[in-house]
XYZ file of C-alpha atoms in Angstrom:
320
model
C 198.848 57.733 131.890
C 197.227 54.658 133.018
C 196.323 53.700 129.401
C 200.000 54.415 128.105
C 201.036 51.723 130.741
C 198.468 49.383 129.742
C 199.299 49.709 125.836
C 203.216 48.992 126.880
C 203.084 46.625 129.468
C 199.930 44.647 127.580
C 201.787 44.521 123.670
C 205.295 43.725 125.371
C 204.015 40.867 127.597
C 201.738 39.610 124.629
C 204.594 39.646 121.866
C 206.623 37.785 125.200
C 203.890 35.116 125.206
C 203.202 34.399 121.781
C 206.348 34.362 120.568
C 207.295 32.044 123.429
C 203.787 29.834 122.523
C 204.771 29.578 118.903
C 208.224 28.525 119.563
C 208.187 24.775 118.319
C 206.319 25.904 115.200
C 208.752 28.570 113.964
C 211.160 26.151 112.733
C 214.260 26.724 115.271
C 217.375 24.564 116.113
C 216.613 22.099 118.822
C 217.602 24.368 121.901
C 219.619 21.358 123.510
C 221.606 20.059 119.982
C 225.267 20.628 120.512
C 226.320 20.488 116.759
C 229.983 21.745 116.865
C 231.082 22.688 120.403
C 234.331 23.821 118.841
C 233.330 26.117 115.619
C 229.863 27.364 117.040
C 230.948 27.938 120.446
C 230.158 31.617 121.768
C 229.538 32.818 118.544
C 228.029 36.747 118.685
C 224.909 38.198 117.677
C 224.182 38.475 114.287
C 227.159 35.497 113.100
C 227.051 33.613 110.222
C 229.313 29.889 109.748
C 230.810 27.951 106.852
C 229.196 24.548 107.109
C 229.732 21.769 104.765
C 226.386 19.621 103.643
C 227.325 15.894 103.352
C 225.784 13.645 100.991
C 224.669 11.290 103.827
C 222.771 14.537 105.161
C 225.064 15.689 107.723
C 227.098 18.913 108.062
C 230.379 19.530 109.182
C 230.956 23.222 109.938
C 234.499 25.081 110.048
C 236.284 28.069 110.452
C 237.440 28.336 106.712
C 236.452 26.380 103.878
C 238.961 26.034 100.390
C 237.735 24.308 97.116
C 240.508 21.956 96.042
C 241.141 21.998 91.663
C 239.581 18.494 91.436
C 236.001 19.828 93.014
C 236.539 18.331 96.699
C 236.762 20.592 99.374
C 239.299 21.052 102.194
C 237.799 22.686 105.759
C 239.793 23.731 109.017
C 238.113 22.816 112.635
C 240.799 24.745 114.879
C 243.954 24.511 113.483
C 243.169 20.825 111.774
C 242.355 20.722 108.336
C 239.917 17.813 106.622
C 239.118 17.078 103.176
C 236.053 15.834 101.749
C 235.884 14.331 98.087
C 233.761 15.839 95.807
C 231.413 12.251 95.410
C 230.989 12.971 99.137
C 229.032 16.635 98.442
C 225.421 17.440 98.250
C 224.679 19.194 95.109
C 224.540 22.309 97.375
C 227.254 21.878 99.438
C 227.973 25.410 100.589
C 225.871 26.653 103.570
C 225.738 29.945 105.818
C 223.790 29.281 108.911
C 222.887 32.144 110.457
C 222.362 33.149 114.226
C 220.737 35.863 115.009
C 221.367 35.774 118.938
C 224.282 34.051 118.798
C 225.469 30.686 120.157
C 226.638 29.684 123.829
C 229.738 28.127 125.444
C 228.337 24.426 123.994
C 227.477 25.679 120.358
C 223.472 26.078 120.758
C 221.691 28.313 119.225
C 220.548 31.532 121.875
C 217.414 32.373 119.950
C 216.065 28.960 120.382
C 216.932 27.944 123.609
C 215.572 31.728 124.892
C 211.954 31.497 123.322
C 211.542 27.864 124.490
C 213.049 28.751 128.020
C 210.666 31.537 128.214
C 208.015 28.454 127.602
C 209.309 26.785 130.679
C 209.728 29.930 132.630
C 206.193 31.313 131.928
C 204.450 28.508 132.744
C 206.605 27.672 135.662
C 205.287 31.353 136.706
C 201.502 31.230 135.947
C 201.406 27.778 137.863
C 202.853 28.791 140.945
C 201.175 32.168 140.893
C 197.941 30.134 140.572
C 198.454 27.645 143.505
C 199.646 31.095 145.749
C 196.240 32.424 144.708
C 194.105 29.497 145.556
C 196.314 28.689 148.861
C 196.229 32.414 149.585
C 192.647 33.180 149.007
C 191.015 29.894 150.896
C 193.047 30.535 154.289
C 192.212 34.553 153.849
C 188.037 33.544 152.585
C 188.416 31.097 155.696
C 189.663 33.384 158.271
C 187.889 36.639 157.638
C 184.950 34.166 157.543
C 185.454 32.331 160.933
C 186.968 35.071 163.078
C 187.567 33.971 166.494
C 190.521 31.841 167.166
C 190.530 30.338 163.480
C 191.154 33.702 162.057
C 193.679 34.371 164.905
C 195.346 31.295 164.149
C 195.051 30.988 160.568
C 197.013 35.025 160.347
C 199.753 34.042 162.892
C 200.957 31.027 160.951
C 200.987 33.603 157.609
C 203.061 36.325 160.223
C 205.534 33.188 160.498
C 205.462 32.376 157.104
C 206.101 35.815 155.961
C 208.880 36.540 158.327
C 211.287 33.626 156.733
C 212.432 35.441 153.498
C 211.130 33.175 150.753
C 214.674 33.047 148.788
C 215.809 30.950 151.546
C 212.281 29.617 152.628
C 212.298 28.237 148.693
C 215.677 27.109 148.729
C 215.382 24.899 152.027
C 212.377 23.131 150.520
C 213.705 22.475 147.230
C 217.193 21.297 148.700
C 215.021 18.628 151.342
C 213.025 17.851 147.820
C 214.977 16.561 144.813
C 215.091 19.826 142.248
C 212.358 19.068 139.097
C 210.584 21.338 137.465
C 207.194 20.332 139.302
C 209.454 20.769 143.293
C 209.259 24.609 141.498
C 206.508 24.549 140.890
C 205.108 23.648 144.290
C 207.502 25.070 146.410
C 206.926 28.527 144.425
C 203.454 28.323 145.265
C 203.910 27.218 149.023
C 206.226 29.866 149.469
C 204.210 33.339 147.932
C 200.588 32.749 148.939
C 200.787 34.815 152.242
C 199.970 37.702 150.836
C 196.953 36.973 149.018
C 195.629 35.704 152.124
C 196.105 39.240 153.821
C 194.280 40.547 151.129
C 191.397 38.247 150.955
C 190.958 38.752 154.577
C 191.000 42.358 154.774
C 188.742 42.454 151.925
C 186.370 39.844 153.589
C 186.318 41.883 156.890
C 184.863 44.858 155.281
C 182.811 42.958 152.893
C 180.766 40.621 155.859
C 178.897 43.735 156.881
C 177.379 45.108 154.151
C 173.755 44.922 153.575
C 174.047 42.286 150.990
C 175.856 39.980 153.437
C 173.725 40.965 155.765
C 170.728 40.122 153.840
C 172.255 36.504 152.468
C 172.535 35.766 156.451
C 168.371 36.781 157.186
C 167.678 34.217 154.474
C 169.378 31.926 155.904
C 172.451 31.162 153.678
C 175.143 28.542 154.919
C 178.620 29.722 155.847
C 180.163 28.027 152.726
C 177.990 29.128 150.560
C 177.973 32.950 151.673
C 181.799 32.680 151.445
C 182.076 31.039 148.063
C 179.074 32.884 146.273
C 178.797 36.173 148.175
C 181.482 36.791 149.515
C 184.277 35.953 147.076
C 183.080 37.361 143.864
C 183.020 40.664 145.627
C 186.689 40.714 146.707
C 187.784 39.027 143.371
C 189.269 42.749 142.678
C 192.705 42.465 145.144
C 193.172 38.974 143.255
C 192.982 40.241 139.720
C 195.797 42.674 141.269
C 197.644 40.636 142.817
C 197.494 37.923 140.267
C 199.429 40.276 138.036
C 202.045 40.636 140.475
C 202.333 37.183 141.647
C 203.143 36.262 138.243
C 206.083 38.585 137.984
C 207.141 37.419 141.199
C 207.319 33.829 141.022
C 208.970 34.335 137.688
C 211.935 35.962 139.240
C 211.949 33.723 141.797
C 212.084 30.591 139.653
C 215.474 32.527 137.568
C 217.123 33.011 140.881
C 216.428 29.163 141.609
C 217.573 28.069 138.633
C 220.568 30.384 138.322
C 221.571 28.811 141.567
C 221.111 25.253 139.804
C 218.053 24.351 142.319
C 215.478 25.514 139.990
C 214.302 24.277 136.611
C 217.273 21.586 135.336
C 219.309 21.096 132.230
C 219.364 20.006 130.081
C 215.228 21.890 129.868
C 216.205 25.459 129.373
C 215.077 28.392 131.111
C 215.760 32.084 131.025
C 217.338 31.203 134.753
C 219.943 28.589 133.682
C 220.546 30.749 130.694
C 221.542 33.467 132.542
C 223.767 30.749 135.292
C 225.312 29.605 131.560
C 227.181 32.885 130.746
C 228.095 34.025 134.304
C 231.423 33.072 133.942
C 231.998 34.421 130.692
C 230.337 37.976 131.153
C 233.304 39.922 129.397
C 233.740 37.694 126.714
C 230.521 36.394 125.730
C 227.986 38.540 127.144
C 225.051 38.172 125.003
C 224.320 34.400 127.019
C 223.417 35.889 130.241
C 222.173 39.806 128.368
C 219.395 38.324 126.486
C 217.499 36.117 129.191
C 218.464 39.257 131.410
C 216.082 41.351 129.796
C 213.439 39.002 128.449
C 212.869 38.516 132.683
C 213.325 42.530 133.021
C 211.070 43.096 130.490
C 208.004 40.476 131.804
C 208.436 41.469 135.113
C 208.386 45.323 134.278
C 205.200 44.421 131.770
C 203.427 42.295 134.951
C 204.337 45.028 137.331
C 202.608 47.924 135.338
C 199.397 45.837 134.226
C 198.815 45.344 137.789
C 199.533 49.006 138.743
C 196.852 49.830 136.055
C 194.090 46.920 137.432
C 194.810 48.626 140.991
C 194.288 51.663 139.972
C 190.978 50.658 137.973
C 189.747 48.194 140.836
C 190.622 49.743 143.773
C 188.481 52.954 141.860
C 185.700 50.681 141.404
C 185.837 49.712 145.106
C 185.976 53.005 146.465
C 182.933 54.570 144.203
């Protein structure tokens, strides 16, 4: 069972990531072009457009095209109709643009502005997972370390921390803070580290008396250096967990930021805003907010059962 989960969840997440890595080399419409706002708005899945290929270069798209007797063309925007001599024509004049996701209320392309939002909104994740790590595992190395009143004090500021739901803990900070994508970043990562630091310190409390610890301290071994090179490495296996979880966390956090507009900001897409984009226009144009929808379902889900298969795996090696 556990390897079934860790086939899925690994090949989704990696087709997620590389297809959201290659993104600028697969050729795509600039996700934040607004070409036509009127013929390519909130065009479906699957849609292809008359477009017109000027002899300058440019292209004028339209709803219907007709071919005039003396070779110039005639094309309708709305319900106004524009002609275009036939000296003004590329030798190829016709074009079908295609779109395979569709297009939004301004005209851009879906497919583009989903793979490079997933850009933004994976490494807006794995950044702030990796500050929550760091944060969480020094104050949880520290406390279990210290004990006494450092540990005491050190786990009641992480009680307080953790009793201020982090939606609103994240949204206070970021509201004080101008919204950017690096105010995400850090306020993500001030905002999830508490509990890593439970972990850490659990782990550390029944890690400092082993014989091995016990051992490092005969010999003589500073404090630091028993935390960082003893003491760590051995309860690296709750991190490796949690990291996986983290991830999937802060990534949902940063949508629901966004979708509220205090997240990542346009005109940079992210699978957030993309969703906030076609909430008002659910009925009529649902494949805006559909498609971001499950690219986050889908990461989260592929996170959430990679780390159910590392705690399995882990927490197995810890018990044997």
């Amino acid at each position: 069972m556990s390897d079934r989960r860790l086939f899925w969840g690994g090949a989704a997440l990696a087709v997620i990531a590389v297809l959201t890595l290659v993104a600028p080399a697969l050729g795509l419409r600039d996700p934040a072009v607004q070409p036509d706002g009127l013929v390519l708005r909130d065009l479906p899945p699957l849609s292809r457009v008359d477009a017109i290929l000027v002899s300058d270069g440019t292209r004028r798209y339209a709803h219907e095209v007709r071919v005039l007797p003396d070779g110039g063309v005639e094309y309708r925007r709305g319900s106004r109709w524009q002609r275009i001599n036939a000296a003004d024509l590329a030798p190829s004049w016709h074009l079908r643009p295609f779109y395979l996701l569709g297009t939004d209320g301004f005209g851009r392309d879906l497919l583009s502005r989903l793979l490079h939002g997933g850009r933004v909104s994976l490494v807006v994740g794995l950044l702030a997972a990796t500050l929550a790590l760091v944060v969480g595992t020094t104050v949880g190395l520290t406390a279990g370390l210290a004990r006494g009143w450092l540990d005491a004090l050190l786990m009641r500021f992480t009680d307080v921390v953790l009793a201020v739901p982090r939606l609103f803990l994240a949204l206070m900070l970021v509201a004080i803070y101008q919204a950017s994508l690096t105010t995400t970043v850090v306020v993500l990562g001030a905002t999830t580290w508490m509990t890593a630091a439970r972990l850490v310190r659990g782990e550390v409390l029944s890690l400092r008396e082993r014989e091995f610890i016990q051992a490092a301290r005969a010999v003589g071994v500073a404090p630091h250096r028993l935390g960082l090179f003893h003491l760590l490495p051995a309860a690296v296996a709750p991190v490796i967990v949690e990291a996986a979880l983290r991830v999937g966390d802060t990534i949902l956090l940063e949508a629901s930021l966004s979708f509220l507009g205090l997240g990542v900001q346009p005109p940079v897409p992210s699978w957030g805003n993309l969703v906030a984009d076609g909430r008002n226009s659910l009925l009529d144009a649902w494949w805006i907010s559909t498609f971001p929808g499950l690219a986050i379902a889908c990461t989260v889900i592929s996170l959430n059962l990679l780390g159910d298969v590392a705690g399995e795996r882990f927490g197995g090696r810890r018990r044997s």
